[in-house]
CSV table of C-alpha atoms and ligand atoms in Angstrom, one decimal:
chain,number,residue,atom,x,y,z
V,1038,UNK,CA,97.9,114.9,85.4
V,1039,UNK,CA,100.1,114.0,82.5
V,1040,UNK,CA,102.2,116.7,80.7
V,1041,UNK,CA,103.4,119.7,82.6
V,1042,UNK,CA,102.4,123.2,81.5
V,1043,UNK,CA,105.1,125.5,80.1
V,1044,UNK,CA,107.1,127.1,82.9
V,1045,UNK,CA,106.1,130.6,84.0
V,1046,UNK,CA,109.1,132.2,82.1
V,1047,UNK,CA,107.5,131.2,78.8
V,1048,UNK,CA,104.3,133.0,79.8
V,1049,UNK,CA,106.0,136.4,80.5
V,1050,UNK,CA,106.5,139.4,78.2
V,1051,UNK,CA,107.9,142.8,79.2
V,1052,UNK,CA,105.6,145.8,79.1
V,1053,UNK,CA,108.1,148.0,77.3
V,1054,UNK,CA,107.7,145.9,74.1
V,1055,UNK,CA,105.4,145.8,71.1
V,1056,UNK,CA,102.4,143.8,70.4
V,1057,UNK,CA,104.6,141.6,68.2
V,1058,UNK,CA,106.6,140.3,71.2
V,1059,UNK,CA,103.4,139.3,73.0
V,1060,UNK,CA,102.1,137.4,70.0
V,1061,UNK,CA,105.4,135.6,69.7
V,1062,UNK,CA,105.2,134.7,73.4
V,1063,UNK,CA,101.7,133.3,73.0
V,1064,UNK,CA,102.8,131.4,69.9
V,1065,UNK,CA,105.7,129.7,71.8
V,1066,UNK,CA,103.8,128.9,75.0
V,1067,UNK,CA,100.7,127.7,73.0
V,1068,UNK,CA,98.4,128.7,75.9
V,1069,UNK,CA,96.6,131.5,74.2
V,1070,UNK,CA,97.7,134.0,76.9
V,1071,UNK,CA,100.7,135.8,78.2
V,1072,UNK,CA,101.4,137.8,81.4
V,1073,UNK,CA,102.9,141.3,81.0
V,1074,UNK,CA,105.5,142.3,83.6
V,1075,UNK,CA,107.4,145.6,84.3
V,1076,UNK,CA,110.9,145.2,82.9
V,1077,UNK,CA,112.7,146.5,86.0
V,1078,UNK,CA,110.6,145.2,88.9
V,1079,UNK,CA,109.2,142.1,87.2
V,1080,UNK,CA,105.8,143.0,88.8
V,1081,UNK,CA,102.7,141.9,86.9
V,1082,UNK,CA,101.0,144.8,85.1
V,1083,UNK,CA,98.7,143.2,82.6
V,1084,UNK,CA,97.5,140.2,80.7
V,1085,UNK,CA,96.9,139.6,77.1
V,1086,UNK,CA,94.9,136.8,75.5
V,1087,UNK,CA,94.5,135.6,71.9
V,1088,UNK,CA,91.1,137.2,71.9
V,1089,UNK,CA,92.5,140.6,73.1
V,1090,UNK,CA,95.0,140.5,70.2
V,1091,UNK,CA,92.3,139.8,67.6
V,1092,UNK,CA,90.0,142.5,68.9
V,1093,UNK,CA,93.0,145.0,68.9
V,1094,UNK,CA,94.0,144.2,65.3
V,1095,UNK,CA,90.4,144.6,64.2
V,1096,UNK,CA,90.3,148.0,65.8
V,1097,UNK,CA,93.4,149.1,63.8
V,1098,UNK,CA,96.3,148.1,66.1
V,1099,UNK,CA,99.4,146.8,64.3
V,1100,UNK,CA,102.2,144.4,65.3
V,1101,UNK,CA,104.3,147.5,66.2
V,1102,UNK,CA,101.7,149.0,68.5
V,1103,UNK,CA,102.9,149.4,72.1
V,1104,UNK,CA,101.9,146.5,74.2
V,1105,UNK,CA,100.7,148.7,77.1
V,1106,UNK,CA,98.0,150.2,74.8
V,1107,UNK,CA,96.6,146.7,74.1
V,1108,UNK,CA,97.0,144.7,77.3
V,1109,UNK,CA,94.2,144.2,79.8
V,1110,UNK,CA,95.1,146.1,83.0
V,1111,UNK,CA,92.1,144.7,85.0
V,1112,UNK,CA,92.7,141.0,85.6
V,1113,UNK,CA,92.6,138.4,88.4
V,1114,UNK,CA,95.8,137.2,90.1
V,1115,UNK,CA,96.3,135.4,93.4
V,1116,UNK,CA,99.1,135.1,95.9
V,1117,UNK,CA,101.1,131.9,95.2
V,1118,UNK,CA,100.4,130.5,98.6
V,1119,UNK,CA,96.6,130.7,98.2
V,1120,UNK,CA,95.1,127.3,99.3
V,1121,UNK,CA,94.6,124.9,96.5
V,1122,UNK,CA,90.8,124.7,97.1
V,1123,UNK,CA,90.5,128.5,96.8
V,1124,UNK,CA,92.4,128.6,93.5
V,1125,UNK,CA,90.3,125.8,92.1
V,1126,UNK,CA,87.2,127.7,93.2
V,1127,UNK,CA,88.3,130.8,91.3
V,1128,UNK,CA,89.0,129.0,88.1
V,1129,UNK,CA,85.8,129.1,86.1
V,1130,UNK,CA,84.8,128.4,82.5
V,1131,UNK,CA,85.3,132.2,81.9
V,1132,UNK,CA,88.6,132.5,83.8
V,1133,UNK,CA,90.9,129.8,82.5
V,1134,UNK,CA,94.2,131.1,83.7
V,1135,UNK,CA,95.2,132.8,86.9
V,1136,UNK,CA,98.7,134.2,87.4
V,1137,UNK,CA,100.1,133.4,90.9
V,1138,UNK,CA,102.3,136.1,92.4
V,1139,UNK,CA,104.8,136.5,95.2
V,1140,UNK,CA,104.9,139.1,97.9
V,1141,UNK,CA,106.3,141.7,95.4
V,1142,UNK,CA,103.5,141.0,92.9
V,1143,UNK,CA,105.9,139.1,90.6
V,1144,UNK,CA,104.4,136.1,88.7
V,1145,UNK,CA,106.0,132.9,90.0
V,1146,UNK,CA,103.5,130.4,88.7
V,1147,UNK,CA,100.0,130.1,87.3
V,1148,UNK,CA,96.9,128.0,87.5
V,1149,UNK,CA,94.7,127.0,84.7
V,1150,UNK,CA,91.4,125.2,84.5
V,1151,UNK,CA,92.4,122.2,82.4
V,1152,UNK,CA,95.5,121.4,84.3
V,1153,UNK,CA,96.2,122.7,87.8
V,1154,UNK,CA,99.9,122.7,88.1
V,1155,UNK,CA,100.4,122.4,91.9
V,1156,UNK,CA,101.9,119.0,92.8
V,1157,UNK,CA,100.1,117.8,95.9
V,1158,UNK,CA,101.6,115.9,98.9
V,1159,UNK,CA,99.0,113.1,98.8
V,1160,UNK,CA,96.1,112.1,96.6
V,1161,UNK,CA,93.9,109.0,96.7
V,1162,UNK,CA,93.9,106.7,93.6
V,1163,UNK,CA,90.4,105.4,93.1
V,1164,UNK,CA,90.6,104.0,89.6
V,1165,UNK,CA,90.0,100.3,90.4
V,1166,UNK,CA,86.8,98.7,91.4
V,1167,UNK,CA,85.9,101.4,93.9
V,1168,UNK,CA,83.0,102.8,92.0
V,1169,UNK,CA,81.6,99.4,91.0
V,1170,UNK,CA,81.6,98.2,94.5
V,1171,UNK,CA,80.0,101.3,96.0
V,1172,UNK,CA,77.4,101.2,93.2
V,1173,UNK,CA,76.7,97.6,94.3
V,1174,UNK,CA,76.1,98.7,97.9
V,1175,UNK,CA,73.7,101.4,96.7
V,1176,UNK,CA,71.9,99.1,94.3
V,1177,UNK,CA,71.5,96.4,96.9
V,1178,UNK,CA,70.6,98.9,99.7
V,1179,UNK,CA,73.5,97.6,101.9
V,1180,UNK,CA,74.9,101.0,102.8
V,1181,UNK,CA,75.2,100.8,106.6
V,1182,UNK,CA,77.7,98.6,108.6
V,1183,UNK,CA,76.0,95.3,107.8
V,1184,UNK,CA,76.9,93.8,104.4
V,1185,UNK,CA,79.4,91.7,102.6
V,1186,UNK,CA,82.2,94.2,102.1
V,1187,UNK,CA,83.0,94.8,105.8
V,1188,UNK,CA,83.9,91.1,106.3
V,1189,UNK,CA,85.6,90.8,103.0
V,1190,UNK,CA,87.7,93.9,103.8
V,1191,UNK,CA,88.7,92.4,107.2
V,1192,UNK,CA,89.5,89.1,105.6
V,1193,UNK,CA,91.8,90.6,103.0
V,1194,UNK,CA,93.5,92.7,105.6
V,1195,UNK,CA,94.1,89.9,108.0
V,1196,UNK,CA,95.7,87.9,105.1
V,1197,UNK,CA,97.8,90.7,104.0
V,1198,UNK,CA,99.2,91.3,107.5
V,1199,UNK,CA,99.4,87.5,108.3
V,1200,UNK,CA,97.4,87.7,111.5
V,1201,UNK,CA,94.5,85.6,112.7
V,1202,UNK,CA,92.0,88.5,113.2
V,1203,UNK,CA,91.2,91.9,111.9
V,1204,UNK,CA,88.4,94.3,112.8
V,1205,UNK,CA,87.3,97.2,110.7
V,1206,UNK,CA,86.4,100.5,112.5
V,1207,UNK,CA,85.5,104.1,111.8
V,1208,UNK,CA,88.9,105.6,111.7
V,1209,UNK,CA,92.5,105.2,112.9
V,1210,UNK,CA,92.0,107.1,116.2
V,1211,UNK,CA,89.1,104.9,117.4
V,1212,UNK,CA,91.1,101.9,116.3
V,1213,UNK,CA,93.8,102.9,118.8
V,1214,UNK,CA,91.3,103.6,121.5
V,1215,UNK,CA,89.4,100.3,121.0
V,1216,UNK,CA,92.7,98.3,120.8
V,1217,UNK,CA,93.8,99.8,124.2
V,1218,UNK,CA,90.4,99.3,125.7
V,1219,UNK,CA,90.1,95.7,124.5
V,1220,UNK,CA,93.5,95.0,126.1
V,1221,UNK,CA,92.1,96.3,129.4
V,1222,UNK,CA,94.2,99.5,129.6
V,1223,UNK,CA,92.6,101.8,132.1
V,1224,UNK,CA,93.1,104.7,134.6
V,1225,UNK,CA,96.2,104.1,136.7
V,1226,UNK,CA,98.1,102.3,133.9
V,1227,UNK,CA,100.9,103.8,131.9
V,1228,UNK,CA,101.4,103.5,128.2
V,1229,UNK,CA,104.7,104.4,126.5
V,1230,UNK,CA,104.3,106.6,123.4
V,1231,UNK,CA,106.9,108.4,121.2
V,1232,UNK,CA,107.1,112.2,121.5
V,1233,UNK,CA,107.3,112.4,117.7
V,1234,UNK,CA,103.9,111.3,116.3
V,1235,UNK,CA,100.5,112.5,115.3
V,1236,UNK,CA,98.3,113.5,118.3
V,1237,UNK,CA,95.9,110.6,117.8
V,1238,UNK,CA,98.5,108.2,119.4
V,1239,UNK,CA,98.6,110.0,122.7
V,1240,UNK,CA,94.9,111.0,122.6
V,1241,UNK,CA,93.9,107.4,122.5
V,1242,UNK,CA,95.8,106.7,125.7
V,1243,UNK,CA,94.1,109.7,127.4
V,1244,UNK,CA,90.7,108.4,126.3
V,1245,UNK,CA,91.2,105.3,128.4
V,1246,UNK,CA,92.1,107.3,131.5
V,1247,UNK,CA,95.7,105.8,131.4
V,1248,UNK,CA,98.8,108.0,131.6
V,1249,UNK,CA,100.9,108.5,128.5
V,1250,UNK,CA,104.7,108.3,129.1
V,1251,UNK,CA,106.5,110.1,126.4
V,1252,UNK,CA,109.9,109.0,125.1
V,1253,UNK,CA,112.3,110.4,122.6
V,1254,UNK,CA,113.0,109.0,119.1
V,1255,UNK,CA,116.2,107.9,117.4
V,1256,UNK,CA,118.2,110.5,115.4
V,1257,UNK,CA,118.5,108.1,112.4
V,1258,UNK,CA,115.0,107.0,111.6
V,1259,UNK,CA,112.9,109.0,114.0
V,1260,UNK,CA,111.2,106.0,115.6
V,1261,UNK,CA,110.8,105.2,119.2
V,1262,UNK,CA,114.2,104.7,121.0
V,1263,UNK,CA,114.2,101.3,122.6
V,1264,UNK,CA,116.8,102.4,125.2
V,1265,UNK,CA,114.5,105.3,126.2
V,1266,UNK,CA,111.6,102.9,126.4
V,1267,UNK,CA,113.6,100.6,128.7
V,1268,UNK,CA,114.3,103.5,131.1
V,1269,UNK,CA,110.6,104.6,131.1
V,1270,UNK,CA,109.2,101.2,132.2
V,1271,UNK,CA,107.7,101.3,135.7
V,1272,UNK,CA,105.5,98.9,137.7
V,1273,UNK,CA,102.5,100.7,136.3
V,1274,UNK,CA,103.5,100.3,132.6
V,1275,UNK,CA,100.9,98.2,130.7
V,1276,UNK,CA,101.7,98.8,127.1
V,1277,UNK,CA,104.2,100.2,124.6
V,1278,UNK,CA,102.9,101.9,121.5
V,1279,UNK,CA,105.5,102.0,118.7
V,1280,UNK,CA,104.5,104.3,115.8
V,1281,UNK,CA,106.0,103.5,112.4
V,1282,UNK,CA,106.2,107.1,111.4
V,1283,UNK,CA,106.0,108.1,107.8
V,1284,UNK,CA,106.3,104.4,106.9
V,1285,UNK,CA,109.6,103.7,108.6
V,1286,UNK,CA,109.3,100.5,110.8
V,1287,UNK,CA,110.3,100.8,114.5
V,1288,UNK,CA,113.0,98.5,116.0
V,1289,UNK,CA,110.5,95.7,116.6
V,1290,UNK,CA,113.0,93.0,117.9
V,1291,UNK,CA,114.1,95.2,120.7
V,1292,UNK,CA,110.6,96.5,121.5
V,1293,UNK,CA,109.0,93.0,121.4
V,1294,UNK,CA,111.8,91.7,123.7
V,1295,UNK,CA,111.2,94.5,126.2
V,1296,UNK,CA,107.5,93.9,126.2
V,1297,UNK,CA,107.9,90.2,126.7
V,1298,UNK,CA,110.5,90.6,129.5
V,1299,UNK,CA,108.2,93.0,131.4
V,1300,UNK,CA,104.9,91.4,130.5
V,1301,UNK,CA,103.6,94.3,128.6
V,1302,UNK,CA,101.3,94.6,125.5
V,1303,UNK,CA,102.7,96.0,122.3
V,1304,UNK,CA,100.2,98.1,120.3
V,1305,UNK,CA,101.7,99.1,117.0
V,1306,UNK,CA,100.3,102.3,115.5
V,1307,UNK,CA,100.6,101.5,111.8
V,1308,UNK,CA,98.4,104.4,110.6
V,1309,UNK,CA,101.2,105.6,108.3
V,1310,UNK,CA,102.9,102.3,107.5
V,1311,UNK,CA,100.6,99.9,105.6
V,1312,UNK,CA,102.9,97.8,103.4
V,1313,UNK,CA,106.0,98.4,105.5
V,1314,UNK,CA,108.0,95.3,106.8
V,1315,UNK,CA,110.5,94.6,109.5
V,1316,UNK,CA,112.8,91.7,109.0
V,1317,UNK,CA,110.4,90.4,106.3
V,1318,UNK,CA,107.3,90.5,108.5
V,1319,UNK,CA,104.5,93.0,107.9
V,1320,UNK,CA,104.0,95.8,110.4
V,1321,UNK,CA,100.8,95.1,112.3
V,1322,UNK,CA,101.8,91.5,113.1
V,1323,UNK,CA,104.1,92.1,116.1
V,1324,UNK,CA,101.8,93.5,118.7
V,1325,UNK,CA,98.7,92.0,120.5
V,1326,UNK,CA,96.6,94.7,118.8
V,1327,UNK,CA,97.7,97.0,116.0
V,1328,UNK,CA,96.0,99.8,114.2
V,1329,UNK,CA,95.7,101.3,110.7
V,1330,UNK,CA,94.1,104.5,109.3
V,1331,UNK,CA,92.4,104.9,105.9
V,1332,UNK,CA,92.0,108.6,105.9
V,1333,UNK,CA,92.1,110.1,102.4
V,1334,UNK,CA,95.8,110.8,102.4
V,1335,UNK,CA,96.8,107.3,103.5
V,1336,UNK,CA,98.3,104.4,101.5
V,1337,UNK,CA,94.9,103.0,101.0
V,1338,UNK,CA,91.8,105.0,101.8
V,1339,UNK,CA,88.1,104.5,102.6
V,1340,UNK,CA,87.6,108.3,103.1
V,1341,UNK,CA,87.6,107.8,106.8
V,1342,UNK,CA,88.3,104.4,108.2
V,1343,UNK,CA,90.5,102.2,110.3
V,1344,UNK,CA,91.4,98.6,111.1
V,1345,UNK,CA,92.8,96.7,114.1
V,1346,UNK,CA,94.8,93.6,113.5
V,1347,UNK,CA,95.1,91.1,116.4
V,1348,UNK,CA,97.4,88.3,117.5
V,1349,UNK,CA,95.5,88.0,120.8
V,1350,UNK,CA,92.2,86.2,120.2
V,1351,UNK,CA,90.6,87.4,123.5
V,1352,UNK,CA,91.4,91.1,122.7
V,1353,UNK,CA,89.8,90.6,119.3
V,1354,UNK,CA,86.6,89.1,120.7
V,1355,UNK,CA,86.3,91.9,123.3
V,1356,UNK,CA,87.0,94.6,120.7
V,1357,UNK,CA,84.3,93.1,118.4
V,1358,UNK,CA,81.7,93.5,121.1
V,1359,UNK,CA,82.9,97.0,122.2
V,1360,UNK,CA,82.8,98.2,118.6
V,1361,UNK,CA,79.1,97.5,118.6
V,1362,UNK,CA,77.9,99.2,121.8
V,1363,UNK,CA,79.2,96.4,124.0
V,1364,UNK,CA,76.1,94.4,122.9
V,1365,UNK,CA,76.1,90.6,123.6
V,1366,UNK,CA,76.7,88.6,120.4
V,1367,UNK,CA,74.2,86.0,121.7
V,1368,UNK,CA,71.4,88.3,123.0
V,1369,UNK,CA,70.3,91.3,121.0
V,1370,UNK,CA,70.1,94.6,123.0
V,1371,UNK,CA,71.7,93.0,126.0
V,1372,UNK,CA,74.8,95.0,127.1
V,1373,UNK,CA,77.5,93.5,129.3
V,1374,UNK,CA,79.9,96.4,128.7
V,1375,UNK,CA,79.8,100.1,128.0
V,1376,UNK,CA,80.8,100.0,124.4
V,1377,UNK,CA,80.9,102.4,121.4
V,1378,UNK,CA,79.6,102.7,117.9
V,1379,UNK,CA,83.0,102.5,116.1
V,1380,UNK,CA,81.7,100.6,113.1
V,1381,UNK,CA,82.9,101.1,109.5
V,1382,UNK,CA,80.1,101.2,106.9
V,1383,UNK,CA,79.7,98.8,104.0
V,1384,UNK,CA,80.1,101.7,101.6
V,1385,UNK,CA,83.5,102.5,103.1
V,1386,UNK,CA,84.5,98.9,103.2
V,1387,UNK,CA,83.5,98.5,99.5
V,1388,UNK,CA,86.1,101.2,98.7
V,1389,UNK,CA,88.6,99.4,101.0
V,1390,UNK,CA,88.2,96.1,99.2
V,1391,UNK,CA,88.8,97.7,95.9
V,1392,UNK,CA,91.9,99.5,97.4
V,1393,UNK,CA,93.2,96.2,98.9
V,1394,UNK,CA,92.9,94.5,95.5
V,1395,UNK,CA,95.6,96.9,94.3
V,1396,UNK,CA,97.7,97.0,97.5
V,1397,UNK,CA,100.8,95.5,95.9
V,1398,UNK,CA,100.7,98.1,93.1
V,1399,UNK,CA,100.1,101.0,95.5
V,1400,UNK,CA,103.0,100.0,97.8
V,1401,UNK,CA,105.3,99.4,94.8
V,1402,UNK,CA,104.5,102.8,93.5
V,1403,UNK,CA,105.3,104.4,96.9
V,1404,UNK,CA,108.6,102.4,97.1
V,1405,UNK,CA,109.6,103.5,93.6
V,1406,UNK,CA,108.9,107.1,94.5
V,1407,UNK,CA,111.0,106.7,97.6
V,1408,UNK,CA,113.9,105.2,95.6
V,1409,UNK,CA,113.9,108.0,93.1
V,1410,UNK,CA,113.8,110.8,95.7
V,1411,UNK,CA,116.5,109.1,97.7
V,1412,UNK,CA,118.7,108.7,94.6
V,1413,UNK,CA,118.1,112.2,93.3
V,1414,UNK,CA,118.3,114.1,96.6
V,1415,UNK,CA,121.1,112.3,98.5
V,1416,UNK,CA,123.7,114.3,96.7
V,1417,UNK,CA,122.3,117.6,98.0
V,1418,UNK,CA,124.3,118.9,100.9
V,1419,UNK,CA,122.3,119.1,104.2
V,1420,UNK,CA,119.2,117.2,103.0
V,1421,UNK,CA,118.9,113.9,104.9
V,1422,UNK,CA,116.5,111.3,103.5
V,1423,UNK,CA,115.3,108.3,105.6
V,1424,UNK,CA,118.1,105.8,106.0
V,1425,UNK,CA,117.9,102.5,104.1
V,1426,UNK,CA,118.5,99.2,106.0
V,1427,UNK,CA,118.4,95.6,104.9
V,1428,UNK,CA,116.1,95.0,108.0
V,1429,UNK,CA,113.3,97.2,106.8
V,1430,UNK,CA,111.0,97.8,103.9
V,1431,UNK,CA,109.9,101.4,104.2
V,1432,UNK,CA,106.5,102.0,102.4
V,1433,UNK,CA,107.2,105.7,102.2
V,1434,UNK,CA,103.7,106.8,103.2
V,1435,UNK,CA,105.1,110.3,102.8
V,1436,UNK,CA,108.7,110.7,101.7
V,1437,UNK,CA,110.0,112.8,104.6
V,1438,UNK,CA,113.5,114.2,105.0
V,1439,UNK,CA,115.4,116.7,107.1
V,1440,UNK,CA,116.6,120.0,105.9
V,1441,UNK,CA,119.5,120.5,108.3
V,1442,UNK,CA,121.5,123.7,108.9
V,1443,UNK,CA,123.9,122.6,106.3
V,1444,UNK,CA,121.3,123.2,103.6
V,1445,UNK,CA,121.7,126.9,104.1
V,1446,UNK,CA,117.9,127.3,103.7
V,1447,UNK,CA,115.7,127.0,106.8
V,1448,UNK,CA,113.0,124.3,106.6
V,1449,UNK,CA,110.1,126.8,106.5
V,1450,UNK,CA,111.8,128.9,103.8
V,1451,UNK,CA,112.3,125.8,101.8
V,1452,UNK,CA,108.6,125.0,102.1
V,1453,UNK,CA,107.6,128.5,101.0
V,1454,UNK,CA,110.0,128.4,98.0
V,1455,UNK,CA,108.8,125.0,96.9
V,1456,UNK,CA,105.2,126.4,97.0
V,1457,UNK,CA,106.3,129.3,94.7
V,1458,UNK,CA,107.5,126.5,92.3
V,1459,UNK,CA,104.0,124.9,92.4
V,1460,UNK,CA,105.1,122.2,94.9
V,1461,UNK,CA,103.1,121.5,98.1
V,1462,UNK,CA,105.0,120.0,101.1
V,1463,UNK,CA,104.1,119.4,104.7
V,1464,UNK,CA,106.2,120.2,107.8
V,1465,UNK,CA,106.4,117.2,110.1
V,1466,UNK,CA,104.6,116.9,113.5
V,1467,UNK,CA,105.3,119.1,116.5
V,1468,UNK,CA,106.9,117.4,119.5
V,1469,UNK,CA,103.9,116.3,121.6
V,1470,UNK,CA,105.5,117.5,124.8
V,1471,UNK,CA,105.5,121.1,123.5
V,1472,UNK,CA,101.8,121.4,123.0
V,1473,UNK,CA,99.4,122.6,125.7
V,1474,UNK,CA,97.4,119.4,126.4
V,1475,UNK,CA,100.5,117.3,126.7
V,1476,UNK,CA,103.1,119.6,128.3
V,1477,UNK,CA,102.5,117.9,131.7
V,1478,UNK,CA,103.8,114.6,130.2
V,1479,UNK,CA,107.1,116.1,129.1
V,1480,UNK,CA,109.8,113.7,130.2
V,1481,UNK,CA,112.6,115.0,132.5
V,1482,UNK,CA,115.4,116.1,130.1
V,1483,UNK,CA,112.9,116.7,127.3
V,1484,UNK,CA,113.1,115.0,123.9
V,1485,UNK,CA,116.0,116.8,122.2
V,1486,UNK,CA,116.0,114.5,119.1
V,1487,UNK,CA,112.3,115.1,118.5
V,1488,UNK,CA,112.8,118.8,119.0
V,1489,UNK,CA,115.5,118.9,116.3
V,1490,UNK,CA,113.8,116.6,113.8
V,1491,UNK,CA,110.5,118.4,114.3
V,1492,UNK,CA,112.0,121.7,113.3
V,1493,UNK,CA,113.9,120.3,110.3
V,1494,UNK,CA,111.6,117.7,108.8
V,1495,UNK,CA,109.3,118.1,105.7
V,1496,UNK,CA,107.4,115.7,103.6
V,1497,UNK,CA,107.6,115.9,99.8
V,1498,UNK,CA,104.7,115.1,97.3
V,1499,UNK,CA,104.2,111.3,97.7
V,1500,UNK,CA,101.0,110.5,95.8
V,1501,UNK,CA,101.1,107.3,93.9
V,1502,UNK,CA,99.7,109.1,90.9
V,1503,UNK,CA,102.7,111.4,90.5
V,1504,UNK,CA,104.2,111.2,87.0
V,1505,UNK,CA,107.9,110.9,86.4
V,1506,UNK,CA,107.8,114.5,85.1
V,1507,UNK,CA,106.3,115.7,88.4
V,1508,UNK,CA,108.8,113.8,90.5
V,1509,UNK,CA,111.5,115.2,88.3
V,1510,UNK,CA,110.0,118.7,88.8
V,1511,UNK,CA,110.2,118.3,92.6
V,1512,UNK,CA,113.8,117.2,92.5
V,1513,UNK,CA,114.9,119.9,90.1
V,1514,UNK,CA,113.2,122.6,92.1
V,1515,UNK,CA,114.9,121.4,95.2
V,1516,UNK,CA,118.2,121.3,93.4
V,1517,UNK,CA,117.9,124.8,92.1
V,1518,UNK,CA,116.6,126.2,95.4
V,1519,UNK,CA,119.5,124.7,97.3
V,1520,UNK,CA,121.9,125.6,94.6
V,1521,UNK,CA,120.6,129.1,94.9
V,1522,UNK,CA,120.0,129.2,91.2
V,1523,UNK,CA,116.3,129.6,91.7
V,1524,UNK,CA,114.8,132.6,89.9
V,1525,UNK,CA,112.4,133.3,92.8
V,1526,UNK,CA,114.5,132.7,95.8
Q,2783,LIG,C1,100.4,108.0,113.5
Q,2783,LIG,C2,99.0,108.2,113.4
Q,2783,LIG,N1,98.2,107.6,114.3
Q,2783,LIG,C3,96.8,107.7,114.2
Q,2783,LIG,C4,96.2,108.4,113.2
Q,2783,LIG,C5,94.7,108.5,113.3
Q,2783,LIG,O1,94.1,108.1,112.1
Q,2783,LIG,P1,92.7,108.7,111.7
Q,2783,LIG,O2,92.9,110.1,111.1
Q,2783,LIG,O3,92.1,107.7,110.7
Q,2783,LIG,O4,91.8,108.8,112.9
Q,2783,LIG,C6,97.0,109.0,112.3
Q,2783,LIG,C7,96.3,109.8,111.2
Q,2783,LIG,O5,96.7,110.5,110.4
Q,2783,LIG,C8,98.4,108.9,112.3
Q,2783,LIG,O6,99.2,109.6,111.5
């Protein structure tokens, strides 16, 4: 993913011209192909490759021959919003270039086999010891959940978070469920959850039989509003679940103080925030049990995977048993509890260990990306990046910002236009209380901040493998779209 391909403009030639113009275009773009467009509508009408030119000259064409007599009229093109996987599937050894067109059949981008130009939102970086460690598992036959990498992964994680215990599990969702279960959360209890989060946060509460109590987020950093939490506490409240959304740490001083004052557990959902810090303490070290996700798009990945960090030793011991079918640690096949199989495999942990070896590099790369985006985009009217505060280190899992009304371009239009410029983005989560399974938990008065942020937020490409040129391309596309200088707007 190093150099960028020539922009689409350098690939285009008008159909009214001569063969000479097409050869000149191919000479400049150095791609061996050009796309022929109608001069008035800019619609794609043909393609011409080096090979087509050679064959035409051999058949007697000259540099002055009309281009329309030589170009190929039968060719493959795809809509610019075709899913990445589909475009990749269509690129074959015989079909190296595919023009990507907008709704009016105008070429706005192109894909090619040796360099796919779409800049993705997230991508794992598996270039350390991942392959060597996985190979070790396979060569030694330790592919299931027994084996040295699971414990090593837990050890590295617990040291990184500065906590006494860590437990590796199958994914971030079961991590939340197991954390709540190990703390004894059950039917009849209430757990306070932000309205603005991924569904796994609330689902895990529902798995325990407890009732989720939704609260709104703060307008500045979109994390759980401590004042709203305070008002939501009832005699049935057992836990508060702060979610460090998109990497931004919640107001942990206030939330910890509330939990302590009311005798509640704190369960941090750190799925999106590995590497983030609040007042110089890592997230995942404030609550009794805290969870992480290692899905493929996360800051470190094991494919699927999760971790629970504990400051409460009893909860850790209980969770370790529940993770393994509730089986007694002393007596094999003796079950004191109804447990689960929530184990992580040694193969996955092997990837996790290799990822943790590079955690400082990965977090630094995310931080750098966040700094560049913040610097470059802050000047754009109506775009609101996450705030910066001396109290927090944001690990920018996904660099997420608001496209407010002042932008003059609605969030979804901005997403569509960026895609036409070869840039993938993601809209943020929907408010939980608006979706069918959770409507019954909508708080009185709703969650107006979540409603607004949810309709305006989008995440930019945030993979650690992004090159400077790619980050620059995202920023300049945004600048030109919002400056209305974009060719395709
Ligand atoms: C905030 C939050 N919590 C929990 C999860 C669940 O993690 P997993 O996908 O590993 O089950 C995610 C996953 O994306 C998440 O974003």
